[in-house]
C-alpha positions as CSV (number, residue, x, y, z in Angstrom):
1,E,19.0,-13.8,31.0
2,T,16.7,-13.4,28.0
3,Y,17.4,-14.5,24.5
4,F,17.7,-10.9,23.5
5,S,20.2,-10.0,26.2
6,Q,22.3,-13.1,25.2
7,N,22.3,-12.0,21.5
8,R,21.7,-8.2,21.7
9,E,24.5,-7.1,19.3
10,R,23.5,-9.6,16.6
11,I,19.8,-9.0,16.9
12,L,20.1,-5.3,16.7
13,S,22.5,-5.5,13.8
14,E,20.0,-7.7,11.9
15,L,17.1,-5.4,12.7
16,F,19.1,-2.4,11.6
17,E,19.8,-4.1,8.2
18,W,16.1,-4.7,7.9
19,L,15.2,-1.1,8.8
20,S,17.8,0.4,6.4
21,I,15.8,-0.9,3.4
22,A,13.3,1.8,2.3
23,T,10.4,-0.5,1.6
24,I,7.9,2.3,0.8
25,S,4.8,1.1,-0.9
26,A,3.1,4.4,-1.5
27,E,5.6,5.7,-4.0
28,S,6.6,3.9,-7.2
29,D,10.2,5.2,-7.0
30,Y,10.9,2.6,-4.3
31,K,10.1,-0.6,-6.3
32,E,13.8,-1.7,-6.3
33,D,13.8,-1.2,-2.5
34,I,10.7,-3.4,-2.3
35,K,12.6,-6.1,-4.2
36,R,15.6,-5.8,-2.0
37,G,13.4,-6.0,1.1
38,T,11.5,-9.1,0.1
39,A,14.8,-10.8,-0.9
40,W,16.3,-9.8,2.5
41,L,13.3,-11.0,4.5
42,S,13.0,-14.3,2.6
43,E,16.7,-15.1,3.1
44,H,16.5,-14.2,6.8
45,L,13.5,-16.5,7.3
46,Q,15.4,-19.4,5.7
47,Q,18.4,-18.7,7.9
48,I,16.4,-19.1,11.1
49,G,15.1,-22.5,9.9
50,L,11.8,-21.7,8.3
51,E,10.7,-23.8,5.3
52,N,8.9,-23.4,2.0
53,V,9.9,-19.7,1.9
54,Q,8.3,-18.1,-1.1
55,I,8.0,-14.6,-2.6
56,M,4.4,-14.7,-4.0
57,E,2.8,-12.3,-6.5
58,T,-0.4,-10.6,-5.4
59,A,-1.0,-8.6,-8.7
60,P,1.3,-7.6,-11.6
61,G,3.7,-4.9,-10.4
62,A,2.4,-4.9,-6.9
63,P,4.5,-5.5,-3.8
64,P,4.5,-9.3,-3.3
65,V,3.7,-11.4,-0.2
66,V,6.5,-13.3,1.6
67,Y,5.3,-16.7,2.8
68,A,7.1,-19.3,5.0
69,H,6.1,-22.2,7.3
70,Y,7.3,-24.6,9.9
71,L,5.0,-27.6,10.2
72,H,6.4,-30.2,12.6
73,A,3.7,-30.5,15.2
74,Q,1.4,-33.5,15.0
75,S,-1.4,-32.5,17.3
76,S,-0.7,-28.8,18.2
77,P,-2.6,-25.9,16.5
78,T,-1.5,-24.0,13.5
79,V,-0.7,-20.4,14.0
80,L,-0.8,-17.9,11.1
81,I,1.6,-15.1,11.9
82,Y,1.1,-11.8,10.0
83,G,3.3,-8.8,9.6
84,H,3.8,-6.1,6.9
85,Y,7.2,-5.1,5.6
86,D,6.1,-1.9,3.8
87,V,6.6,1.4,5.6
88,Q,5.3,5.0,5.4
89,P,7.2,7.7,3.4
90,P,9.5,9.6,5.8
91,D,8.4,13.1,4.9
92,P,9.1,15.7,6.1
93,L,12.8,14.7,6.1
94,D,14.0,17.9,7.8
95,E,12.2,17.0,11.0
96,W,14.2,13.8,11.5
97,I,17.0,14.0,14.1
98,S,18.7,11.2,12.3
99,P,18.1,9.9,8.8
100,P,15.0,7.7,8.6
101,F,16.8,4.7,7.0
102,D,20.0,4.9,9.0
103,P,18.8,3.3,12.3
104,Q,20.3,4.7,15.5
105,V,19.9,4.0,19.2
106,R,19.4,6.9,21.6
107,D,18.4,6.4,25.2
108,E,17.7,2.7,24.6
109,K,15.2,3.5,21.8
110,I,15.7,2.5,18.1
111,Y,15.0,5.5,15.7
112,A,14.1,4.7,12.1
113,R,11.1,4.5,9.8
114,G,9.4,1.2,10.4
115,A,11.1,0.8,13.8
116,D,7.7,0.1,15.3
117,D,5.3,0.0,12.3
118,N,5.9,-2.8,11.6
119,K,9.4,-4.1,11.2
120,G,10.4,-4.0,14.8
121,Q,7.2,-5.6,16.0
122,H,7.2,-8.5,13.6
123,F,11.0,-9.0,14.0
124,A,10.3,-9.7,17.7
125,I,8.1,-12.6,16.6
126,I,10.7,-13.8,14.1
127,K,13.4,-13.8,16.8
128,A,11.1,-15.7,19.2
129,V,10.6,-18.4,16.7
130,E,14.4,-18.5,16.0
131,S,15.0,-19.0,19.7
132,L,12.5,-21.8,20.1
133,I,13.8,-23.6,17.0
134,K,17.3,-23.4,18.4
135,E,16.2,-24.7,21.8
136,G,14.2,-27.5,20.3
137,A,11.2,-26.3,22.3
138,P,7.7,-27.5,21.6
139,L,6.3,-25.3,18.8
140,P,2.9,-25.3,17.2
141,N,2.7,-25.4,13.4
142,L,3.6,-22.0,12.1
143,K,2.7,-20.2,8.9
144,F,4.0,-16.7,8.1
145,I,2.6,-14.1,5.8
146,F,4.2,-10.7,5.3
147,E,2.5,-8.2,3.0
148,G,3.9,-5.2,1.3
149,E,0.8,-3.0,0.9
150,E,-0.6,-2.5,4.4
151,E,0.3,1.2,4.4
152,I,-1.7,1.8,1.2
153,G,-4.8,-0.1,2.3
154,G,-3.8,-3.7,1.6
155,V,-5.4,-3.5,-1.8
156,H,-4.6,-7.0,-3.0
157,L,-4.3,-9.0,0.3
158,E,-7.9,-10.0,0.6
159,A,-7.9,-11.6,-2.9
160,F,-4.6,-13.3,-2.0
161,I,-6.0,-14.8,1.2
162,Q,-9.2,-15.9,-0.6
163,N,-7.1,-17.5,-3.4
164,H,-4.8,-19.3,-1.0
165,K,-7.2,-20.7,1.7
166,E,-5.6,-24.1,1.8
167,L,-2.1,-22.7,2.0
168,L,-3.0,-20.3,4.8
169,S,-5.5,-22.6,6.7
170,S,-4.9,-22.3,10.4
171,D,-6.5,-22.4,13.9
172,V,-5.6,-18.9,15.0
173,A,-3.7,-15.8,13.8
174,L,-1.1,-13.8,15.6
175,I,-0.7,-10.1,14.7
176,A,1.9,-7.9,16.3
177,D,1.0,-4.4,14.9
178,T,-0.6,-2.6,17.9
179,P,0.5,-0.5,20.9
180,M,0.7,-1.2,24.6
181,L,-0.3,1.3,27.2
182,G,3.3,1.6,28.5
183,P,6.6,-0.3,29.0
184,D,5.3,-1.6,32.3
185,E,1.5,-1.5,31.5
186,P,0.8,-4.6,29.3
187,S,-2.4,-4.6,27.3
188,I,-4.1,-6.7,24.6
189,I,-6.5,-5.6,21.9
190,T,-10.2,-6.5,22.2
191,G,-11.4,-4.3,19.3
192,L,-10.2,-2.3,16.3
193,R,-12.0,0.4,14.4
194,G,-12.8,-0.1,10.8
195,L,-11.9,2.4,8.0
196,V,-13.5,4.0,5.0
197,Y,-10.9,6.0,3.2
198,M,-12.0,8.2,0.3
199,Q,-10.7,10.8,-2.1
200,I,-12.9,13.5,-3.6
201,E,-11.9,15.7,-6.5
202,I,-13.8,18.8,-7.5
203,T,-13.5,20.0,-11.1
204,S,-15.0,23.2,-12.6
205,A,-13.1,23.6,-15.9
206,T,-10.8,22.0,-18.4
207,T,-7.8,24.2,-17.7
208,D,-6.3,26.4,-14.9
209,M,-7.4,30.0,-15.3
210,H,-6.0,33.5,-14.7
211,S,-7.7,34.9,-11.6
212,G,-7.6,38.4,-13.2
213,H,-9.3,37.3,-16.4
214,Y,-11.8,34.9,-14.9
215,G,-12.1,35.6,-11.2
216,G,-15.7,36.6,-10.3
217,N,-17.2,34.7,-13.3
218,V,-16.3,31.1,-12.6
219,H,-16.4,28.6,-9.7
220,N,-13.1,28.2,-7.8
221,P,-12.6,24.5,-6.9
222,N,-10.4,25.4,-4.0
223,Q,-13.2,27.5,-2.4
224,I,-15.8,24.9,-3.2
225,L,-13.7,22.2,-1.7
226,A,-13.0,24.3,1.5
227,W,-16.7,25.0,1.8
228,I,-17.7,21.3,1.4
229,L,-15.0,20.2,3.9
230,S,-16.3,22.8,6.4
231,K,-19.8,21.2,6.2
232,L,-18.6,17.7,7.0
233,K,-18.7,18.4,10.8
234,N,-20.3,21.0,13.0
235,D,-18.4,23.2,15.5
236,N,-18.6,20.4,18.2
237,G,-17.0,17.8,15.8
238,T,-20.2,15.9,15.1
239,V,-20.2,14.4,11.6
240,L,-23.1,15.8,9.6
241,A,-23.5,13.2,6.8
242,P,-27.1,11.8,7.3
243,G,-27.2,8.4,8.9
244,F,-23.5,8.4,9.9
245,Y,-24.3,7.4,13.5
246,D,-27.4,5.3,12.9
247,D,-25.8,1.9,13.5
248,V,-23.2,2.8,16.1
249,R,-23.4,0.2,18.9
250,D,-24.7,1.4,22.3
251,W,-22.5,0.2,25.1
252,S,-24.0,-0.4,28.6
253,D,-22.9,1.6,31.6
254,D,-21.0,-1.5,32.9
255,Q,-19.3,-1.9,29.5
256,R,-18.3,1.7,29.4
257,A,-16.9,1.5,32.9
258,K,-14.8,-1.5,31.9
259,I,-13.5,0.4,28.9
260,N,-12.6,3.4,31.1
261,E,-10.5,1.2,33.4
262,V,-7.8,1.7,30.7
263,P,-5.7,4.7,31.8
264,M,-5.7,7.4,29.1
265,S,-5.6,10.9,30.4
266,E,-6.0,14.2,28.5
267,E,-2.6,15.2,29.8
268,E,-1.0,12.1,28.4
269,I,-2.4,12.7,24.9
270,M,-1.3,16.3,25.0
271,Q,2.2,15.3,26.0
272,N,2.4,12.6,23.3
273,T,1.2,14.9,20.5
274,G,2.0,18.4,21.5
275,V,-1.6,19.6,21.1
276,K,-2.7,22.3,23.6
277,K,-6.3,21.2,24.1
278,L,-8.3,18.1,23.2
279,F,-11.4,18.3,21.0
280,G,-14.1,15.7,20.7
281,E,-17.5,14.5,21.8
282,E,-17.9,15.9,25.3
283,S,-20.1,13.1,26.6
284,Y,-17.3,10.5,26.0
285,S,-13.9,10.1,27.6
286,P,-10.7,10.1,25.6
287,I,-10.5,6.3,25.7
288,E,-14.1,6.0,24.5
289,R,-13.5,8.4,21.7
290,F,-10.5,6.4,20.8
291,G,-12.2,3.0,20.6
292,I,-16.0,3.0,20.5
293,R,-16.9,6.3,18.7
294,P,-16.6,6.9,14.9
295,T,-14.6,9.7,13.4
296,L,-14.2,11.7,10.2
297,D,-10.8,13.4,9.4
298,V,-9.5,15.3,6.4
299,N,-6.0,13.8,5.8
300,G,-4.8,15.9,2.8
301,I,-5.9,18.8,0.6
302,W,-4.5,19.9,-2.7
303,G,-5.3,22.4,-5.5
304,G,-3.8,25.4,-7.2
305,F,-0.4,26.8,-6.5
306,S,1.5,26.2,-3.3
307,G,5.0,26.9,-4.3
308,E,7.2,29.8,-3.2
309,G,6.1,33.2,-4.3
310,P,2.8,34.3,-5.9
311,M,0.8,32.8,-8.8
312,T,-2.6,34.2,-9.6
313,V,-4.3,31.0,-10.7
314,I,-7.8,29.6,-10.3
315,P,-7.2,25.8,-10.6
316,K,-9.4,23.6,-12.7
317,S,-9.6,21.1,-9.9
318,A,-9.0,20.6,-6.2
319,G,-9.1,17.5,-4.0
320,A,-9.0,16.0,-0.6
321,K,-8.5,12.7,1.1
322,V,-10.9,11.9,3.9
323,S,-10.8,9.0,6.4
324,M,-13.7,7.7,8.4
325,R,-13.1,5.3,11.3
326,M,-15.9,2.9,11.8
327,V,-16.9,1.3,15.1
328,A,-18.9,-1.9,16.1
329,D,-22.0,-2.6,14.0
330,Q,-21.4,0.2,11.4
331,D,-21.6,-0.9,7.8
332,P,-18.8,0.5,5.6
333,E,-20.9,0.3,2.5
334,K,-23.6,2.4,4.1
335,I,-21.0,5.0,5.3
336,E,-19.5,5.3,1.9
337,K,-22.9,5.8,0.3
338,S,-23.9,8.3,2.9
339,F,-20.7,10.3,2.4
340,K,-21.0,10.4,-1.4
341,E,-24.7,11.5,-1.2
342,Y,-23.9,14.2,1.3
343,V,-21.1,15.7,-0.7
344,L,-23.2,15.6,-3.9
345,S,-26.0,17.5,-2.1
346,L,-23.5,20.3,-1.3
347,L,-22.1,20.5,-4.8
348,P,-23.1,23.7,-6.8
349,D,-24.4,23.4,-10.3
350,G,-21.9,23.3,-13.1
351,V,-19.2,21.6,-11.0
352,D,-18.3,17.9,-11.1
353,V,-16.9,15.6,-8.4
354,K,-15.1,12.3,-8.7
355,F,-14.9,9.8,-5.8
356,K,-12.3,7.2,-5.2
357,T,-12.4,4.6,-2.4
358,F,-9.1,3.3,-1.1
359,S,-10.2,1.2,1.8
360,K,-13.5,-0.1,3.1
361,E,-13.2,-2.3,6.2
362,A,-15.6,-3.0,9.1
363,A,-14.6,-2.7,12.8
364,I,-13.5,-5.8,14.7
365,V,-14.7,-6.8,18.2
366,I,-12.9,-9.6,19.9
367,E,-14.5,-11.6,22.7
368,P,-11.8,-12.3,25.3
369,T,-13.1,-15.7,26.2
370,S,-11.3,-18.1,23.8
371,D,-8.6,-20.4,24.9
372,Y,-6.1,-18.6,22.6
373,F,-6.9,-15.2,23.9
374,Q,-6.6,-16.4,27.5
375,M,-3.2,-18.0,26.7
376,A,-2.0,-14.8,25.2
377,T,-3.1,-12.9,28.3
378,A,-1.3,-15.4,30.5
379,S,1.9,-15.0,28.5
380,L,1.8,-11.2,28.8
381,E,1.2,-11.6,32.6
382,A,4.2,-14.0,32.9
383,V,6.6,-11.6,31.1
384,F,5.4,-8.2,32.4
385,G,4.4,-9.4,35.9
386,K,0.9,-8.0,35.8
387,T,-2.4,-8.7,34.2
388,P,-2.8,-6.9,30.9
389,K,-5.6,-4.4,30.3
390,F,-8.1,-5.0,27.5
391,V,-8.0,-2.1,25.0
392,M,-10.4,-1.0,22.2
393,E,-7.8,0.2,19.7
394,G,-8.5,3.3,17.5
395,G,-6.6,2.2,14.5
396,S,-7.6,-0.3,11.8
397,I,-5.9,-3.6,10.7
398,P,-7.9,-4.8,7.6
399,V,-6.1,-8.2,7.5
400,G,-7.9,-9.3,10.7
401,G,-11.3,-9.0,8.9
402,H,-10.0,-10.8,5.8
403,I,-8.6,-13.7,7.9
404,K,-12.0,-14.0,9.8
405,K,-14.0,-13.8,6.6
406,H,-12.0,-16.2,4.4
407,L,-10.2,-18.5,6.8
408,G,-12.8,-18.5,9.6
409,I,-10.4,-17.9,12.4
410,D,-9.9,-15.2,15.0
411,A,-6.7,-13.2,15.4
412,I,-4.8,-12.4,18.6
413,Y,-3.5,-8.8,18.5
414,M,-0.5,-8.9,20.7
415,G,1.6,-5.8,19.8
416,F,4.5,-4.2,21.6
417,G,4.6,-0.6,20.4
418,L,4.0,2.4,22.6
419,N,1.7,5.3,22.0
420,D,4.6,7.8,21.8
421,D,6.4,5.8,19.0
422,K,5.4,8.4,16.4
423,L,4.1,6.1,13.8
424,H,3.7,7.8,10.4
425,A,5.6,10.8,11.7
426,P,9.3,11.9,11.8
427,N,11.5,10.3,14.5
428,E,9.5,7.0,14.7
429,K,11.0,4.8,17.4
430,F,10.8,1.4,19.1
431,D,11.9,0.9,22.7
432,I,14.5,-1.8,23.0
433,I,12.8,-3.0,26.2
434,M,9.6,-3.6,24.2
435,L,11.6,-5.5,21.6
436,E,13.0,-7.7,24.4
437,R,9.7,-8.2,26.1
438,G,8.0,-8.8,22.7
439,I,10.4,-11.7,22.0
440,E,9.8,-13.2,25.5
441,S,6.0,-12.8,25.3
442,A,5.9,-14.4,21.8
443,K,8.2,-17.3,23.0
444,D,5.9,-17.9,26.0
445,F,2.7,-17.8,23.9
446,L,4.1,-20.1,21.2
447,T,5.4,-22.5,23.8
448,R,1.9,-22.7,25.4
449,L,0.4,-23.4,21.9
450,G,3.1,-26.0,21.2
451,V,1.9,-28.2,24.1
452,K,-1.8,-27.6,23.4
453,D,-3.5,-30.7,21.8
454,V,-6.2,-30.0,19.2
455,S,-6.2,-33.5,17.6
């Protein structure tokens, strides 16, 4: 019997309480929910036996960090455990089968916003620690940090880490915020793409204009924006900003073969997403496009009138949000500069553009040779019954770079989500079997660390 199976009803009840709090960081209407969420989390961490639980400000008015620790090991390493309690907005609400903040179980899957990203995943670690404290099992020193701004770029976390180096000083970090290949296909992350996320706003006038009075005599920001966005890539999907690919790491044939050992078929992607055909660089496989090739995507567009019925308006401005995923050896500063210069080169006379950068993080490559990585691999093998695959993940987790830069330690990315969990989309879910195996894997890993001597 596992700890989860012995305590299933209670653990699910607690997780459902946690998931029912709408800790949305992207919208100011949810500030009270953020307060309720941090209060709930800090109280729960105290209940399981953690100490020095604090709600710590990162910046005035910003979602705070929740910190806790458990420091009772003399010679074992110190592990910094990271999670984020903020979640994505649930829009569009009408596509949810059940309300996003009313957690429900269907077919042994938990449906709620944040079920995977990231409440369910970090809750597995919390329950593992709870179990080990109850059992009196050997534990390493533990420090916990839960942030509330991950979904909006973690805008204040780097400064927080930099300003609290002594408090957060550790030997290794553990982050459960990534997917596995399948319920019976364990995997562990050896790389994460970076991210440059920008907003562009095109302005041609000081006021919206009547299209009958002014059409044909003035620039239309909607049309300028559409034209610029159409020039960001060619018909094959190649990014056209000069220098975009200059520093992309070349992988050897052997390295590419190793990467392609990870099963990821076109059919699987189409099944998970509902797309009818894949589109990408033809000389690379889906798994390579996923992890070792950079991308540029338009994430949102606005301008003019989009309500019901007609409105003959030429808007004074129009904008778009654009994300660029970086890979090994690319410099986010250079990519940001290249993007700005390219957009400016496309801009017609008499029109202004404003840029805003939300996130600027380099890619992370993890060498699978450290003791900590090999212990994590052994733990996954013990729980899942097979050796985990090494995966270059397509997403970005900025905190890993901040931890490396300011604390000088590597992170182990041992997540328990699945690729069909619909993160950031309606009907997000987390499989109960992955919650159970996540608890067991974290227990095994922390127990191994608890008997490791670093004195």
